[in-house]
Amino acid sequence: MGPMGLQGGRARRHRPLAERLAELDINVSRNIEFVELPDEDEGLNLEAVERCHFNELLSYWSQRNRTEDCANCVGELRPLVKSLPMLVFNLGTIVDVLLRHASKPQSMASEPVLVLLGALARDARTELVPHFGRIFAALTELLDVAARVGEQDAELVEQVFQCIAFLLKYLSRYIAADLPKYLGTYSVLLRHPKMYIRNFAGETLAYIIRRLREARVGIALTEIFSLLSEKHSKEQDLASMADSISVLLFEAVKGIQRGFHSQLPYLLKPLLRVHVQGARPAGLDVVAFPPASARRAAQLWATKAALLRMRDHTQSVEGAEDILEGVFKQFGGAIRRYAAS
């Protein structure tokens, strides 16, 4: 340790919030941990069936985080989660405990509490669905706290969204079955005044769209764009919502190595159909239009921004082949009329 508490004689550089936010990794597909599977030759193991994953994770965090905040939370939870049947029976109390500790100001146990809250969905599944509303409301309040001017907390933002990601992952089947209800709940984040909150919200929700079957994608797209038909108190909300929807649509088809997910063809066709329906108002300044035109302008902006994000992602004509083919099919008539004039 160097002088003045400097490690290795070098000062730690202060990293601005924008830089820390750029490095956040919200990964819906990430596993919470590795779980040992029983040998196929052993048959059904009753002990393995009743084993509570939440309890194992609780033991892990009790050793990793030795703060008083974490110890108090673990002490309240241990008697409730000794087995999977006990966890399900005490589920309401467990959620109460976790939300109370998650909402504690300046808690030193926010990471383990939020990881446990997300992991709870893995054990409880459908039993947790009735509690989703109050869990999401508490997480939204935490994000508001983490985004306060002068008090921004990038680590808390990442922890909250990783918790949301796990909830969406393990409850995806139930959320997809009643998507309009959950979109209404989620819209609070999609129109959040902070851009990075909106971007993370669109990125995490995209996991649900990726898992939809082909026949369901077009319907889901209609339900997503219906968010722009709500009568918000401020027209600026339309602009924020349109930006979030563009992130959501792009992340739903974004693939690795500048490629695209297999969901692209099923989403692109209805997306382009939405874009060509109706007349496009002059300009894209949402605030300048009356309500009906403003909603249409926001819809057009969302589709255009999503397509631009796809273009920037692929960076090659070969990678954009499916996109170009879809565009030419939808706009072929207009292109031919323009060429003939």
Short mmCIF file of C-alpha atoms in Angstrom, two decimals:
data_model
loop_
_atom_site.label_atom_id
_atom_site.label_comp_id
_atom_site.label_asym_id
_atom_site.label_seq_id
_atom_site.Cartn_x
_atom_site.Cartn_y
_atom_site.Cartn_z
CA MET A 1 0.00 0.00 0.00
CA GLY A 2 1.48 3.33 -1.03
CA PRO A 3 1.33 6.65 0.81
CA MET A 4 -2.05 8.27 1.55
CA GLY A 5 -3.78 4.89 1.12
CA LEU A 6 -2.76 4.59 -2.51
CA GLN A 7 -2.51 1.02 -3.74
CA GLY A 8 0.79 0.34 -5.52
CA GLY A 9 1.62 4.04 -5.39
CA ARG A 10 -1.18 4.84 -7.88
CA ALA A 11 -4.41 6.68 -7.12
CA ARG A 12 -7.72 5.10 -7.99
CA ARG A 13 -9.30 7.00 -10.83
CA HIS A 14 -12.79 8.28 -10.20
CA ARG A 15 -15.07 6.67 -12.74
CA PRO A 16 -18.05 8.79 -13.83
CA LEU A 17 -21.57 7.34 -13.74
CA ALA A 18 -21.85 7.11 -17.54
CA GLU A 19 -18.74 4.93 -17.72
CA ARG A 20 -19.95 2.61 -14.96
CA LEU A 21 -23.39 2.31 -16.55
CA ALA A 22 -21.82 1.43 -19.91
CA GLU A 23 -20.11 -1.55 -18.29
CA LEU A 24 -23.23 -2.99 -16.65
CA ASP A 25 -24.10 -6.49 -17.82
CA ILE A 26 -27.77 -7.41 -17.54
CA ASN A 27 -27.98 -10.98 -18.80
CA VAL A 28 -31.32 -12.79 -18.71
CA SER A 29 -29.74 -16.05 -19.86
CA ARG A 30 -27.13 -16.08 -17.08
CA ASN A 31 -27.47 -18.97 -14.62
CA ILE A 32 -27.72 -18.10 -10.95
CA GLU A 33 -25.46 -21.07 -10.15
CA PHE A 34 -24.68 -24.59 -11.25
CA VAL A 35 -27.10 -27.20 -9.96
CA GLU A 36 -26.07 -30.84 -9.78
CA LEU A 37 -28.54 -33.05 -11.64
CA PRO A 38 -29.34 -36.56 -10.40
CA ASP A 39 -28.00 -39.57 -12.31
CA GLU A 40 -30.56 -40.93 -14.79
CA ASP A 41 -29.94 -44.46 -13.50
CA GLU A 42 -30.87 -43.49 -9.94
CA GLY A 43 -34.48 -42.74 -10.81
CA LEU A 44 -36.59 -40.26 -8.85
CA ASN A 45 -34.84 -38.98 -5.75
CA LEU A 46 -37.38 -37.63 -3.27
CA GLU A 47 -34.70 -35.72 -1.38
CA ALA A 48 -33.59 -34.02 -4.61
CA VAL A 49 -37.19 -33.15 -5.49
CA GLU A 50 -37.80 -31.54 -2.09
CA ARG A 51 -34.40 -29.84 -2.01
CA CYS A 52 -34.82 -26.09 -1.91
CA HIS A 53 -32.48 -24.25 -4.23
CA PHE A 54 -33.29 -21.01 -2.40
CA ASN A 55 -32.01 -22.50 0.86
CA GLU A 56 -28.70 -23.49 -0.76
CA LEU A 57 -28.27 -20.00 -2.15
CA LEU A 58 -29.12 -18.57 1.27
CA SER A 59 -26.28 -20.59 2.84
CA TYR A 60 -23.90 -19.40 0.13
CA TRP A 61 -24.64 -15.71 0.73
CA SER A 62 -24.54 -16.10 4.51
CA GLN A 63 -20.88 -17.07 4.10
CA ARG A 64 -20.02 -14.56 1.38
CA ASN A 65 -21.67 -11.49 2.93
CA ARG A 66 -20.87 -11.25 6.66
CA THR A 67 -22.59 -7.91 7.31
CA GLU A 68 -25.21 -7.43 9.99
CA ASP A 69 -27.81 -6.55 7.34
CA CYS A 70 -27.32 -9.87 5.59
CA ALA A 71 -27.18 -11.84 8.85
CA ASN A 72 -30.51 -10.36 9.96
CA CYS A 73 -32.17 -11.23 6.66
CA VAL A 74 -30.76 -14.78 6.66
CA GLY A 75 -31.86 -15.28 10.28
CA GLU A 76 -35.46 -14.41 9.37
CA LEU A 77 -35.51 -16.61 6.27
CA ARG A 78 -33.81 -19.80 7.47
CA PRO A 79 -36.78 -21.23 9.43
CA LEU A 80 -39.06 -20.65 6.44
CA VAL A 81 -37.10 -22.40 3.67
CA LYS A 82 -35.82 -25.70 5.04
CA SER A 83 -37.52 -27.55 2.19
CA LEU A 84 -39.36 -26.75 -1.02
CA PRO A 85 -42.82 -27.46 0.47
CA MET A 86 -42.01 -25.11 3.34
CA LEU A 87 -40.89 -22.41 0.92
CA VAL A 88 -44.15 -22.63 -1.02
CA PHE A 89 -46.23 -22.64 2.18
CA ASN A 90 -44.40 -19.58 3.57
CA LEU A 91 -44.02 -17.80 0.24
CA GLY A 92 -45.96 -14.66 1.18
CA THR A 93 -43.90 -14.19 4.36
CA ILE A 94 -40.65 -14.81 2.45
CA VAL A 95 -41.54 -12.13 -0.11
CA ASP A 96 -42.39 -9.72 2.72
CA VAL A 97 -39.01 -10.30 4.38
CA LEU A 98 -37.05 -9.89 1.17
CA LEU A 99 -38.87 -6.72 0.11
CA ARG A 100 -38.42 -5.17 3.55
CA HIS A 101 -34.69 -5.81 3.52
CA ALA A 102 -34.36 -4.76 -0.13
CA SER A 103 -36.02 -1.42 0.66
CA LYS A 104 -33.81 -0.70 3.67
CA PRO A 105 -31.84 2.53 3.01
CA GLN A 106 -28.07 2.14 2.67
CA SER A 107 -28.32 -1.62 3.15
CA MET A 108 -25.07 -3.60 2.96
CA ALA A 109 -27.01 -6.65 1.81
CA SER A 110 -28.76 -5.33 -1.29
CA GLU A 111 -26.94 -7.71 -3.64
CA PRO A 112 -27.72 -10.98 -1.81
CA VAL A 113 -31.30 -9.89 -1.09
CA LEU A 114 -31.99 -9.06 -4.74
CA VAL A 115 -30.28 -12.25 -5.97
CA LEU A 116 -32.42 -14.27 -3.55
CA LEU A 117 -35.55 -12.46 -4.68
CA GLY A 118 -34.83 -13.32 -8.30
CA ALA A 119 -33.89 -16.89 -7.40
CA LEU A 120 -37.18 -17.32 -5.55
CA ALA A 121 -38.91 -17.54 -8.93
CA ARG A 122 -36.87 -20.64 -9.77
CA ASP A 123 -38.34 -22.62 -6.88
CA ALA A 124 -41.82 -21.08 -6.67
CA ARG A 125 -42.64 -20.55 -10.38
CA THR A 126 -46.41 -20.16 -10.78
CA GLU A 127 -46.89 -19.73 -7.03
CA LEU A 128 -44.95 -16.46 -7.24
CA VAL A 129 -47.13 -14.95 -9.98
CA PRO A 130 -49.71 -13.43 -7.57
CA HIS A 131 -46.84 -11.61 -5.80
CA PHE A 132 -45.25 -10.25 -8.99
CA GLY A 133 -47.07 -6.90 -8.85
CA ARG A 134 -45.82 -5.87 -5.43
CA ILE A 135 -42.33 -7.24 -6.13
CA PHE A 136 -42.12 -5.18 -9.30
CA ALA A 137 -43.46 -2.07 -7.53
CA ALA A 138 -40.74 -2.39 -4.87
CA LEU A 139 -38.04 -2.87 -7.51
CA THR A 140 -39.29 0.21 -9.38
CA GLU A 141 -38.99 2.27 -6.18
CA LEU A 142 -35.43 0.99 -5.74
CA LEU A 143 -34.57 2.12 -9.26
CA ASP A 144 -35.97 5.57 -8.53
CA VAL A 145 -33.73 5.73 -5.47
CA ALA A 146 -30.69 4.57 -7.48
CA ALA A 147 -31.38 7.17 -10.19
CA ARG A 148 -31.73 10.23 -7.95
CA VAL A 149 -29.69 13.20 -9.10
CA GLY A 150 -26.45 13.34 -7.16
CA GLU A 151 -27.02 9.91 -5.61
CA GLN A 152 -26.83 7.65 -8.67
CA ASP A 153 -25.87 4.10 -7.78
CA ALA A 154 -24.81 2.07 -10.83
CA GLU A 155 -24.31 -1.10 -8.78
CA LEU A 156 -27.83 -0.98 -7.38
CA VAL A 157 -29.23 -0.40 -10.88
CA GLU A 158 -27.44 -3.53 -12.10
CA GLN A 159 -28.58 -5.60 -9.11
CA VAL A 160 -32.22 -4.56 -9.54
CA PHE A 161 -32.28 -5.28 -13.26
CA GLN A 162 -30.51 -8.61 -12.78
CA CYS A 163 -33.26 -9.48 -10.30
CA ILE A 164 -35.91 -8.45 -12.85
CA ALA A 165 -34.11 -10.51 -15.49
CA PHE A 166 -34.29 -13.65 -13.33
CA LEU A 167 -37.96 -13.04 -12.60
CA LEU A 168 -38.72 -12.72 -16.31
CA LYS A 169 -36.64 -15.80 -17.10
CA TYR A 170 -38.34 -18.15 -14.66
CA LEU A 171 -41.84 -16.67 -15.04
CA SER A 172 -41.65 -16.17 -18.82
CA ARG A 173 -44.34 -18.74 -19.60
CA TYR A 174 -46.88 -17.05 -17.35
CA ILE A 175 -45.94 -13.53 -18.42
CA ALA A 176 -46.20 -14.40 -22.12
CA ALA A 177 -49.65 -15.92 -21.54
CA ASP A 178 -50.97 -12.61 -20.17
CA LEU A 179 -48.64 -10.12 -21.88
CA PRO A 180 -50.96 -7.05 -21.95
CA LYS A 181 -51.31 -7.15 -18.16
CA TYR A 182 -47.56 -7.28 -17.58
CA LEU A 183 -46.85 -4.68 -20.26
CA GLY A 184 -49.10 -2.29 -18.39
CA THR A 185 -47.07 -2.93 -15.24
CA TYR A 186 -43.75 -2.71 -17.05
CA SER A 187 -44.62 0.51 -18.86
CA VAL A 188 -43.55 2.47 -15.77
CA LEU A 189 -39.95 1.59 -16.63
CA LEU A 190 -40.40 1.91 -20.39
CA ARG A 191 -41.32 5.57 -20.01
CA HIS A 192 -38.89 6.32 -17.17
CA PRO A 193 -37.24 9.76 -17.46
CA LYS A 194 -33.74 8.24 -17.25
CA MET A 195 -32.59 6.84 -20.60
CA TYR A 196 -30.40 4.11 -19.11
CA ILE A 197 -33.37 2.83 -17.06
CA ARG A 198 -35.50 2.68 -20.21
CA ASN A 199 -32.75 0.91 -22.16
CA PHE A 200 -32.26 -1.75 -19.49
CA ALA A 201 -36.04 -2.18 -19.24
CA GLY A 202 -36.34 -2.79 -22.98
CA GLU A 203 -33.35 -5.15 -22.95
CA THR A 204 -34.73 -7.35 -20.16
CA LEU A 205 -38.28 -7.47 -21.52
CA ALA A 206 -36.95 -8.53 -24.93
CA TYR A 207 -36.32 -12.00 -23.45
CA ILE A 208 -40.09 -12.61 -23.36
CA ILE A 209 -40.48 -11.68 -27.04
CA ARG A 210 -37.63 -14.01 -28.00
CA ARG A 211 -39.44 -16.96 -26.44
CA LEU A 212 -42.75 -16.41 -28.25
CA ARG A 213 -43.87 -18.77 -30.96
CA GLU A 214 -44.18 -17.50 -34.52
CA ALA A 215 -47.97 -17.23 -34.41
CA ARG A 216 -47.81 -15.13 -31.25
CA VAL A 217 -45.19 -12.56 -32.33
CA GLY A 218 -47.52 -10.40 -34.44
CA ILE A 219 -50.12 -10.26 -31.66
CA ALA A 220 -47.44 -9.37 -29.12
CA LEU A 221 -46.21 -6.56 -31.36
CA THR A 222 -49.71 -5.11 -31.50
CA GLU A 223 -49.91 -5.30 -27.71
CA ILE A 224 -46.55 -3.57 -27.37
CA PHE A 225 -47.51 -0.72 -29.69
CA SER A 226 -50.81 -0.34 -27.83
CA LEU A 227 -48.73 1.21 -25.04
CA LEU A 228 -48.42 4.25 -27.31
CA SER A 229 -52.22 4.56 -27.40
CA GLU A 230 -52.50 5.16 -23.67
CA LYS A 231 -53.41 8.68 -22.63
CA HIS A 232 -50.32 9.69 -20.71
CA SER A 233 -50.29 12.92 -18.75
CA LYS A 234 -47.27 14.20 -20.65
CA GLU A 235 -46.63 13.85 -24.37
CA GLN A 236 -42.93 13.50 -23.60
CA ASP A 237 -43.85 10.06 -22.23
CA LEU A 238 -44.69 9.03 -25.81
CA ALA A 239 -41.19 9.91 -26.96
CA SER A 240 -39.65 8.01 -24.04
CA MET A 241 -41.91 5.01 -24.63
CA ALA A 242 -41.13 4.97 -28.36
CA ASP A 243 -37.41 4.94 -27.62
CA SER A 244 -37.83 2.04 -25.16
CA ILE A 245 -39.91 0.07 -27.65
CA SER A 246 -37.19 0.47 -30.28
CA VAL A 247 -34.65 -0.98 -27.82
CA LEU A 248 -37.06 -3.80 -26.94
CA LEU A 249 -37.64 -4.74 -30.60
CA PHE A 250 -33.95 -4.59 -31.46
CA GLU A 251 -32.83 -6.63 -28.44
CA ALA A 252 -35.49 -9.25 -29.27
CA VAL A 253 -33.75 -10.02 -32.58
CA LYS A 254 -30.13 -9.15 -31.75
CA GLY A 255 -27.77 -12.09 -32.21
CA ILE A 256 -24.12 -12.79 -31.65
CA GLN A 257 -21.24 -11.82 -33.95
CA ARG A 258 -23.20 -9.07 -35.70
CA GLY A 259 -25.92 -11.56 -36.59
CA PHE A 260 -29.59 -11.87 -35.68
CA HIS A 261 -31.76 -14.19 -33.65
CA SER A 262 -34.00 -16.71 -35.40
CA GLN A 263 -36.97 -14.61 -34.28
CA LEU A 264 -36.07 -11.85 -36.80
CA PRO A 265 -38.24 -12.99 -39.77
CA TYR A 266 -41.31 -13.42 -37.56
CA LEU A 267 -40.94 -9.97 -35.98
CA LEU A 268 -39.78 -8.02 -39.03
CA LYS A 269 -42.88 -8.58 -41.17
CA PRO A 270 -45.45 -7.24 -38.67
CA LEU A 271 -43.02 -4.48 -37.68
CA LEU A 272 -42.79 -3.20 -41.25
CA ARG A 273 -46.54 -3.57 -41.63
CA VAL A 274 -47.00 -1.28 -38.65
CA HIS A 275 -44.67 1.26 -40.26
CA VAL A 276 -46.51 1.48 -43.58
CA GLN A 277 -50.01 1.71 -42.12
CA GLY A 278 -51.38 5.24 -42.18
CA ALA A 279 -49.78 8.48 -43.31
CA ARG A 280 -46.57 9.65 -41.71
CA PRO A 281 -46.86 13.11 -40.15
CA ALA A 282 -44.33 15.69 -41.27
CA GLY A 283 -41.35 15.60 -38.95
CA LEU A 284 -40.70 13.53 -35.84
CA ASP A 285 -41.11 16.13 -33.10
CA VAL A 286 -43.70 14.34 -30.97
CA VAL A 287 -44.51 17.34 -28.80
CA ALA A 288 -45.59 19.40 -31.83
CA PHE A 289 -48.54 17.13 -32.76
CA PRO A 290 -52.03 16.82 -31.34
CA PRO A 291 -52.59 13.60 -29.32
CA ALA A 292 -53.71 11.25 -32.15
CA SER A 293 -50.96 12.39 -34.51
CA ALA A 294 -48.44 12.33 -31.67
CA ARG A 295 -49.19 8.66 -31.00
CA ARG A 296 -48.77 7.81 -34.68
CA ALA A 297 -45.53 9.79 -34.86
CA ALA A 298 -44.23 7.93 -31.80
CA GLN A 299 -45.19 4.62 -33.42
CA LEU A 300 -43.31 5.52 -36.59
CA TRP A 301 -40.33 6.71 -34.59
CA ALA A 302 -40.19 3.43 -32.64
CA THR A 303 -40.18 1.30 -35.81
CA LYS A 304 -37.65 3.53 -37.57
CA ALA A 305 -35.30 3.58 -34.55
CA ALA A 306 -35.54 -0.22 -34.20
CA LEU A 307 -34.59 -0.69 -37.86
CA LEU A 308 -31.70 1.76 -37.49
CA ARG A 309 -30.43 -0.16 -34.47
CA MET A 310 -30.55 -3.36 -36.54
CA ARG A 311 -28.65 -1.66 -39.35
CA ASP A 312 -25.95 -0.41 -37.01
CA HIS A 313 -25.66 -3.85 -35.42
CA THR A 314 -25.05 -5.84 -38.62
CA GLN A 315 -22.58 -3.45 -40.37
CA SER A 316 -22.71 -5.51 -43.59
CA VAL A 317 -25.06 -6.10 -46.50
CA GLU A 318 -24.80 -9.87 -46.02
CA GLY A 319 -25.83 -9.64 -42.40
CA ALA A 320 -28.75 -7.38 -43.28
CA GLU A 321 -30.07 -9.68 -46.02
CA ASP A 322 -33.26 -10.64 -44.15
CA ILE A 323 -33.94 -7.01 -43.26
CA LEU A 324 -33.44 -5.76 -46.82
CA GLU A 325 -35.64 -8.53 -48.20
CA GLY A 326 -38.43 -7.63 -45.79
CA VAL A 327 -38.13 -3.93 -46.57
CA PHE A 328 -38.31 -4.51 -50.33
CA LYS A 329 -41.35 -6.75 -49.96
CA GLN A 330 -43.25 -4.21 -47.88
CA PHE A 331 -42.18 -1.14 -49.82
CA GLY A 332 -41.91 -2.74 -53.25
CA GLY A 333 -45.02 -1.02 -54.60
CA ALA A 334 -43.86 2.42 -53.50
CA ILE A 335 -40.39 1.82 -54.91
CA ARG A 336 -41.78 0.77 -58.31
CA ARG A 337 -44.04 3.82 -58.45
CA TYR A 338 -41.12 6.07 -57.59
CA ALA A 339 -38.92 4.46 -60.26
CA ALA A 340 -41.63 4.88 -62.91
CA SER A 341 -42.15 8.58 -62.15
#
